[in-house]
mmCIF file of C-alpha atoms and ligand atoms in Angstrom:
data_model
loop_
_atom_site.group_PDB
_atom_site.id
_atom_site.type_symbol
_atom_site.label_atom_id
_atom_site.label_comp_id
_atom_site.label_asym_id
_atom_site.label_seq_id
_atom_site.Cartn_x
_atom_site.Cartn_y
_atom_site.Cartn_z
ATOM 1 C CA MET A 179 107.092 77.228 104.177
ATOM 2 C CA ARG A 180 103.488 77.236 103.364
ATOM 3 C CA ARG A 181 102.521 78.197 99.827
ATOM 4 C CA ILE A 182 99.257 79.967 98.637
ATOM 5 C CA CYS A 183 98.478 79.921 95.000
ATOM 6 C CA VAL A 184 95.738 82.384 93.699
ATOM 7 C CA ILE A 185 94.519 80.989 90.448
ATOM 8 C CA GLY A 186 92.591 82.919 87.849
ATOM 9 C CA ILE A 187 90.238 80.481 86.138
ATOM 10 C CA GLY A 188 88.660 82.585 83.501
ATOM 11 C CA ALA A 189 85.078 84.052 83.382
ATOM 12 C CA GLY A 190 83.065 81.012 82.453
ATOM 13 C CA ASP A 191 84.588 79.232 79.661
ATOM 14 C CA PRO A 192 86.578 76.200 80.981
ATOM 15 C CA GLU A 193 88.779 76.145 77.836
ATOM 16 C CA GLN A 194 90.114 79.654 78.869
ATOM 17 C CA LEU A 195 92.004 78.170 81.655
ATOM 18 C CA THR A 196 95.713 78.838 81.061
ATOM 19 C CA LEU A 197 98.359 76.100 81.034
ATOM 20 C CA ARG A 198 99.950 77.645 84.040
ATOM 21 C CA ALA A 199 96.627 77.428 85.783
ATOM 22 C CA VAL A 200 96.314 73.791 85.008
ATOM 23 C CA ARG A 201 99.825 73.176 86.304
ATOM 24 C CA ALA A 202 98.913 75.153 89.484
ATOM 25 C CA LEU A 203 95.786 73.166 90.050
ATOM 26 C CA GLY A 204 97.747 69.838 89.613
ATOM 27 C CA SER A 205 100.335 70.708 92.323
ATOM 28 C CA THR A 206 97.664 71.879 94.938
ATOM 29 C CA ASP A 207 97.352 69.977 98.188
ATOM 30 C CA VAL A 208 94.412 71.851 99.614
ATOM 31 C CA PHE A 209 91.671 73.866 97.677
ATOM 32 C CA PHE A 210 89.910 76.406 99.771
ATOM 33 C CA VAL A 211 86.355 77.121 98.735
ATOM 34 C CA LEU A 212 84.071 79.648 100.168
ATOM 35 C CA ASP A 213 80.348 78.853 99.941
ATOM 36 C CA LYS A 214 78.353 81.857 99.068
ATOM 37 C CA GLY A 215 74.931 80.355 99.455
ATOM 38 C CA GLN A 216 74.777 79.700 95.639
ATOM 39 C CA GLU A 217 76.255 76.292 95.371
ATOM 40 C CA GLY A 218 73.873 75.203 92.620
ATOM 41 C CA SER A 219 74.967 78.284 90.639
ATOM 42 C CA ASP A 220 77.012 78.046 87.412
ATOM 43 C CA PRO A 221 80.108 79.672 88.816
ATOM 44 C CA ALA A 222 80.068 77.257 91.808
ATOM 45 C CA ARG A 223 79.642 74.298 89.351
ATOM 46 C CA LEU A 224 82.439 75.625 87.136
ATOM 47 C CA ARG A 225 84.863 75.807 89.999
ATOM 48 C CA ARG A 226 84.012 72.333 91.020
ATOM 49 C CA GLU A 227 84.318 70.917 87.506
ATOM 50 C CA ILE A 228 87.699 72.658 87.171
ATOM 51 C CA ILE A 229 89.072 71.126 90.411
ATOM 52 C CA GLU A 230 87.837 67.692 89.480
ATOM 53 C CA ALA A 231 89.193 67.848 86.021
ATOM 54 C CA HIS A 232 92.696 69.252 86.794
ATOM 55 C CA ALA A 233 93.519 68.550 90.439
ATOM 56 C CA GLY A 234 95.350 65.414 89.181
ATOM 57 C CA SER A 235 95.984 62.022 90.656
ATOM 58 C CA ARG A 236 98.099 62.978 93.714
ATOM 59 C CA PRO A 237 96.185 63.346 96.960
ATOM 60 C CA TRP A 238 94.342 66.632 97.458
ATOM 61 C CA ARG A 239 91.643 67.935 99.866
ATOM 62 C CA LEU A 240 88.966 70.381 99.712
ATOM 63 C CA VAL A 241 88.238 72.661 102.717
ATOM 64 C CA ARG A 242 85.014 74.674 102.538
ATOM 65 C CA ALA A 243 83.751 77.404 104.727
ATOM 66 C CA ARG A 244 80.681 79.726 104.649
ATOM 67 C CA ASP A 245 81.666 83.133 103.177
ATOM 68 C CA PRO A 246 80.847 85.847 105.702
ATOM 69 C CA GLU A 247 77.742 87.785 104.779
ATOM 70 C CA ARG A 248 78.289 91.456 103.611
ATOM 71 C CA ASP A 249 75.919 94.103 104.853
ATOM 72 C CA ARG A 250 74.186 95.189 101.509
ATOM 73 C CA ARG A 251 71.863 97.781 102.763
ATOM 74 C CA PRO A 252 71.906 100.770 100.621
ATOM 75 C CA GLY A 253 73.873 103.687 102.164
ATOM 76 C CA ASP A 254 76.310 106.498 101.520
ATOM 77 C CA ARG A 255 79.838 106.179 100.344
ATOM 78 C CA ASP A 256 81.181 106.035 103.865
ATOM 79 C CA SER A 257 78.883 103.271 105.092
ATOM 80 C CA TYR A 258 79.571 101.237 101.988
ATOM 81 C CA THR A 259 83.364 101.592 102.637
ATOM 82 C CA ARG A 260 82.890 100.498 106.321
ATOM 83 C CA ALA A 261 80.705 97.522 105.426
ATOM 84 C CA VAL A 262 83.254 96.230 102.873
ATOM 85 C CA GLY A 263 86.121 96.892 105.418
ATOM 86 C CA GLU A 264 84.440 94.867 108.077
ATOM 87 C CA TRP A 265 83.525 92.025 105.615
ATOM 88 C CA ARG A 266 87.219 91.897 104.525
ATOM 89 C CA ALA A 267 88.354 91.657 108.196
ATOM 90 C CA ARG A 268 86.094 88.728 108.751
ATOM 91 C CA ARG A 269 87.270 87.083 105.521
ATOM 92 C CA ALA A 270 90.900 87.666 106.767
ATOM 93 C CA ASP A 271 90.007 85.841 110.028
ATOM 94 C CA LEU A 272 88.731 82.916 107.818
ATOM 95 C CA TYR A 273 91.703 82.845 105.453
ATOM 96 C CA GLU A 274 94.117 82.885 108.463
ATOM 97 C CA ARG A 275 92.325 79.904 109.909
ATOM 98 C CA PHE A 276 92.607 78.192 106.539
ATOM 99 C CA ILE A 277 96.302 78.758 106.296
ATOM 100 C CA THR A 278 97.202 77.919 109.899
ATOM 101 C CA ALA A 279 94.901 75.212 110.720
ATOM 102 C CA GLU A 280 94.248 73.381 107.470
ATOM 103 C CA LEU A 281 97.608 73.589 105.478
ATOM 104 C CA GLY A 282 100.697 71.665 106.569
ATOM 105 C CA GLU A 283 104.137 73.347 106.874
ATOM 106 C CA ASN A 284 105.245 72.361 103.384
ATOM 107 C CA GLU A 285 101.880 72.127 101.554
ATOM 108 C CA THR A 286 100.387 74.436 98.753
ATOM 109 C CA GLY A 287 96.846 75.666 99.243
ATOM 110 C CA ALA A 288 94.880 77.320 96.442
ATOM 111 C CA PHE A 289 92.005 79.926 96.035
ATOM 112 C CA LEU A 290 90.348 79.668 92.636
ATOM 113 C CA VAL A 291 89.257 83.265 91.412
ATOM 114 C CA TRP A 292 86.703 84.058 88.764
ATOM 115 C CA GLY A 293 88.360 85.704 85.854
ATOM 116 C CA ASP A 294 91.574 87.480 86.801
ATOM 117 C CA PRO A 295 92.496 88.007 90.441
ATOM 118 C CA SER A 296 93.399 91.641 89.779
ATOM 119 C CA LEU A 297 90.179 92.767 88.764
ATOM 120 C CA TYR A 298 87.405 93.482 91.243
ATOM 121 C CA ASP A 299 88.270 90.520 93.517
ATOM 122 C CA SER A 300 89.204 90.832 97.153
ATOM 123 C CA THR A 301 91.294 87.609 97.451
ATOM 124 C CA LEU A 302 94.669 89.308 97.129
ATOM 125 C CA SER A 303 93.958 92.274 99.510
ATOM 126 C CA VAL A 304 92.519 89.798 101.983
ATOM 127 C CA LEU A 305 95.723 87.673 101.847
ATOM 128 C CA GLU A 306 97.667 90.953 102.216
ATOM 129 C CA GLU A 307 95.879 91.631 105.495
ATOM 130 C CA VAL A 308 96.508 88.095 106.708
ATOM 131 C CA ARG A 309 100.291 88.769 106.057
ATOM 132 C CA ARG A 310 100.169 92.148 107.784
ATOM 133 C CA ARG A 311 98.873 90.452 110.938
ATOM 134 C CA ASP A 312 102.091 88.393 111.109
ATOM 135 C CA ALA A 313 100.405 85.311 112.570
ATOM 136 C CA VAL A 314 101.470 82.795 109.811
ATOM 137 C CA ALA A 315 104.073 83.044 106.927
ATOM 138 C CA PHE A 316 103.311 81.978 103.513
ATOM 139 C CA GLU A 317 104.659 82.315 100.035
ATOM 140 C CA LEU A 318 102.217 83.729 97.539
ATOM 141 C CA GLU A 319 101.928 82.924 93.830
ATOM 142 C CA VAL A 320 99.435 84.512 91.608
ATOM 143 C CA VAL A 321 98.348 82.907 88.371
ATOM 144 C CA PRO A 322 96.581 85.447 86.017
ATOM 145 C CA GLY A 323 93.468 84.540 84.301
ATOM 146 C CA VAL A 324 91.291 85.649 81.368
ATOM 147 C CA SER A 325 89.178 88.402 82.837
ATOM 148 C CA SER A 326 85.468 88.816 81.718
ATOM 149 C CA VAL A 327 86.609 92.172 80.115
ATOM 150 C CA SER A 328 89.177 90.232 77.757
ATOM 151 C CA ALA A 329 86.491 87.567 77.125
ATOM 152 C CA LEU A 330 83.724 90.199 76.356
ATOM 153 C CA LEU A 331 85.951 92.175 73.950
ATOM 154 C CA ALA A 332 87.157 89.129 72.195
ATOM 155 C CA ARG A 333 83.621 87.900 71.621
ATOM 156 C CA HIS A 334 82.561 91.236 70.085
ATOM 157 C CA GLY A 335 85.945 91.403 68.157
ATOM 158 C CA THR A 336 86.806 94.817 69.391
ATOM 159 C CA GLY A 337 89.810 96.312 71.223
ATOM 160 C CA LEU A 338 89.943 97.819 74.693
ATOM 161 C CA THR A 339 92.008 100.783 73.918
ATOM 162 C CA ARG A 340 91.971 103.278 71.119
ATOM 163 C CA VAL A 341 95.370 104.692 69.833
ATOM 164 C CA GLY A 342 96.845 106.952 72.587
ATOM 165 C CA ARG A 343 93.685 107.101 74.588
ATOM 166 C CA PRO A 344 92.980 106.079 78.170
ATOM 167 C CA VAL A 345 90.315 103.715 79.212
ATOM 168 C CA GLN A 346 88.689 103.454 82.654
ATOM 169 C CA ILE A 347 87.300 100.399 84.320
ATOM 170 C CA THR A 348 84.618 101.256 86.657
ATOM 171 C CA THR A 349 81.485 100.039 88.390
ATOM 172 C CA GLY A 350 77.784 100.660 87.983
ATOM 173 C CA ARG A 351 77.912 102.485 91.305
ATOM 174 C CA GLN A 352 80.423 104.898 90.113
ATOM 175 C CA LEU A 353 78.707 105.504 86.762
ATOM 176 C CA ALA A 354 75.563 106.424 88.617
ATOM 177 C CA ALA A 355 77.501 109.567 89.753
ATOM 178 C CA GLY A 356 77.901 110.655 86.172
ATOM 179 C CA TRP A 357 80.511 109.961 83.260
ATOM 180 C CA PRO A 358 83.923 110.416 84.612
ATOM 181 C CA GLU A 359 86.134 113.406 83.513
ATOM 182 C CA GLY A 360 88.957 113.043 81.197
ATOM 183 C CA VAL A 361 88.043 109.699 79.487
ATOM 184 C CA ASP A 362 85.751 108.706 76.539
ATOM 185 C CA ASP A 363 86.033 104.885 76.933
ATOM 186 C CA LEU A 364 84.501 103.096 79.957
ATOM 187 C CA VAL A 365 84.419 99.450 80.886
ATOM 188 C CA VAL A 366 81.561 98.999 83.400
ATOM 189 C CA MET A 367 81.357 95.926 85.771
ATOM 190 C CA LEU A 368 79.213 95.068 88.711
ATOM 191 C CA ASP A 369 76.253 97.149 87.389
ATOM 192 C CA ALA A 370 73.104 95.782 89.024
ATOM 193 C CA HIS A 371 70.938 98.719 87.964
ATOM 194 C CA GLN A 372 71.630 99.165 84.249
ATOM 195 C CA GLU A 373 73.198 102.635 84.655
ATOM 196 C CA PHE A 374 73.757 102.842 80.912
ATOM 197 C CA THR A 375 70.067 103.433 80.529
ATOM 198 C CA ARG A 376 70.407 106.781 82.006
ATOM 199 C CA ILE A 377 72.805 108.044 79.231
ATOM 200 C CA THR A 378 70.977 109.886 76.648
ATOM 201 C CA ARG A 379 73.823 111.303 74.471
ATOM 202 C CA ASP A 380 73.641 110.020 70.864
ATOM 203 C CA ASP A 381 77.338 109.669 70.375
ATOM 204 C CA VAL A 382 77.884 106.734 72.711
ATOM 205 C CA TRP A 383 78.382 103.119 71.567
ATOM 206 C CA ILE A 384 78.064 99.937 73.727
ATOM 207 C CA TRP A 385 79.329 96.555 73.578
ATOM 208 C CA TRP A 386 77.443 94.460 76.097
ATOM 209 C CA GLY A 387 77.635 90.773 77.266
ATOM 210 C CA ALA A 388 76.107 88.519 79.785
ATOM 211 C CA TYR A 389 77.309 85.093 80.803
ATOM 212 C CA VAL A 390 80.154 85.650 78.347
ATOM 213 C CA GLY A 391 81.987 82.329 77.642
ATOM 214 C CA THR A 392 79.161 80.188 78.732
ATOM 215 C CA PRO A 393 76.461 78.365 76.775
ATOM 216 C CA ASP A 394 74.030 81.088 77.869
ATOM 217 C CA GLU A 395 76.141 83.974 76.508
ATOM 218 C CA ILE A 396 74.202 87.003 75.238
ATOM 219 C CA LEU A 397 75.863 89.717 73.270
ATOM 220 C CA VAL A 398 74.434 93.143 72.130
ATOM 221 C CA SER A 399 76.243 95.977 70.538
ATOM 222 C CA GLY A 400 75.285 99.238 68.827
ATOM 223 C CA ARG A 401 74.548 102.957 69.291
ATOM 224 C CA LEU A 402 73.623 103.186 72.893
ATOM 225 C CA VAL A 403 70.285 105.110 72.384
ATOM 226 C CA GLU A 404 69.160 102.633 69.915
ATOM 227 C CA VAL A 405 69.908 99.334 71.816
ATOM 228 C CA ALA A 406 69.688 100.278 75.494
ATOM 229 C CA ASP A 407 66.027 99.337 75.899
ATOM 230 C CA ARG A 408 66.639 96.065 74.316
ATOM 231 C CA ILE A 409 69.642 95.318 76.402
ATOM 232 C CA ALA A 410 67.613 96.125 79.456
ATOM 233 C CA ALA A 411 64.788 93.923 78.386
ATOM 234 C CA VAL A 412 67.061 90.916 77.417
ATOM 235 C CA ARG A 413 68.885 91.336 80.770
ATOM 236 C CA ALA A 414 65.708 91.388 82.882
ATOM 237 C CA GLU A 415 64.405 88.406 81.170
ATOM 238 C CA ALA A 416 67.594 86.396 81.426
ATOM 239 C CA ARG A 417 68.006 87.301 85.138
ATOM 240 C CA ALA A 418 64.476 86.133 85.912
ATOM 241 C CA ARG A 419 64.955 82.912 84.062
ATOM 242 C CA ARG A 420 68.497 82.111 85.544
ATOM 243 C CA GLY A 421 68.051 83.735 89.059
ATOM 244 C CA TRP A 422 71.485 85.456 88.641
ATOM 245 C CA ILE A 423 73.375 87.419 85.895
ATOM 246 C CA MET A 424 76.909 88.562 85.327
ATOM 247 C CA ASP A 425 77.210 91.244 82.640
ATOM 248 C CA THR A 426 79.885 93.778 81.542
ATOM 249 C CA TYR A 427 80.014 96.397 78.926
ATOM 250 C CA LEU A 428 82.274 98.769 77.187
ATOM 251 C CA LEU A 429 80.948 102.414 76.520
ATOM 252 C CA ARG A 430 82.854 104.390 73.884
ATOM 253 C CA ARG A 431 81.997 108.086 73.394
ATOM 254 C CA GLY A 432 82.654 110.289 70.294
HETATM 255 C C1 SAM B 509 83.400 90.446 91.459
HETATM 256 S S1 SAM B 509 83.689 90.885 89.855
HETATM 257 C C2 SAM B 509 84.801 89.771 89.316
HETATM 258 C C3 SAM B 509 85.587 90.098 88.032
HETATM 259 C C4 SAM B 509 86.538 89.066 87.767
HETATM 260 N N1 SAM B 509 87.705 88.876 88.653
HETATM 261 C C5 SAM B 509 87.114 89.179 86.252
HETATM 262 O O1 SAM B 509 88.421 89.216 86.023
HETATM 263 O O2 SAM B 509 86.295 89.149 85.272
HETATM 264 C C6 SAM B 509 82.164 90.295 89.053
HETATM 265 C C7 SAM B 509 81.752 91.138 87.765
HETATM 266 O O3 SAM B 509 82.507 90.575 86.732
HETATM 267 C C8 SAM B 509 81.860 90.678 85.443
HETATM 268 N N2 SAM B 509 81.627 89.314 85.052
HETATM 269 C C9 SAM B 509 82.280 88.197 85.479
HETATM 270 N N3 SAM B 509 82.039 87.085 84.724
HETATM 271 C C10 SAM B 509 81.337 87.489 83.622
HETATM 272 C C11 SAM B 509 80.873 86.870 82.418
HETATM 273 N N4 SAM B 509 81.092 85.600 82.189
HETATM 274 N N5 SAM B 509 80.209 87.678 81.562
HETATM 275 C C12 SAM B 509 80.031 88.878 81.870
HETATM 276 N N6 SAM B 509 80.447 89.596 82.865
HETATM 277 C C13 SAM B 509 81.131 88.905 83.852
HETATM 278 C C14 SAM B 509 80.447 91.246 85.870
HETATM 279 O O4 SAM B 509 80.480 92.665 85.685
HETATM 280 C C15 SAM B 509 80.261 90.931 87.357
HETATM 281 O O5 SAM B 509 79.529 91.912 87.993
#
């Protein structure tokens, strides 16, 4: 039977690849790569370097395709959910074609996923959709990776959870609607608009990091009201210089 391996590759530091990931890379026949129009960017370069370093000496091939564009016009929650749903369906068409047309009956294909595949990444749900369509059978293996959340907290030397307390992982889009009920600790990802700058309470602390694990890593932490402007300025400058940014932060209240 065909095998698909979804390999978490860490969030920027090539040394945070696990031994299991290295083994999976070495036994892959076909690497599936989606071009997102950012081929010169650091994430695309890191993926390529990882494949070249660990694919091993047995024959392997690379199959590339253009990632379907997503409608990113601002809209309400329903139109956002609809746009994401349509984009996933088009990705499922593509993955189905990858598996049926590009992978031999007893071969292993791999998708390399930034960080950990369980966290804000669509690869697993798209593959689930391909399975539901029943057009092609495949075994699935998921190799966990070091997430940007783990990498961020490790660099700050702080824990994710406090004793007996919950933590919520959320997005900038959700934080824009207000601090969620019932939780004092939030990890915020995918925040293009620096939603933390709208929080004015003086009992909130932040541990922020951009490009964590890469040579360009920037880390700032402190009482939010005292460091928010500095983070916003450093972030804007870094984004303008590099043309892209990936940042994550932990907010802790009380
Ligand atoms: C689409 S999500 C993918 C998350 C990924 N699966 C993970 O486990 O980290 C992209 C978001 O991850 C975060 N991120 C990824 N890499 C990062 C890095 N090196 N430093 C800081 N944040 C990062 C940012 O919040 C970014 O907006």
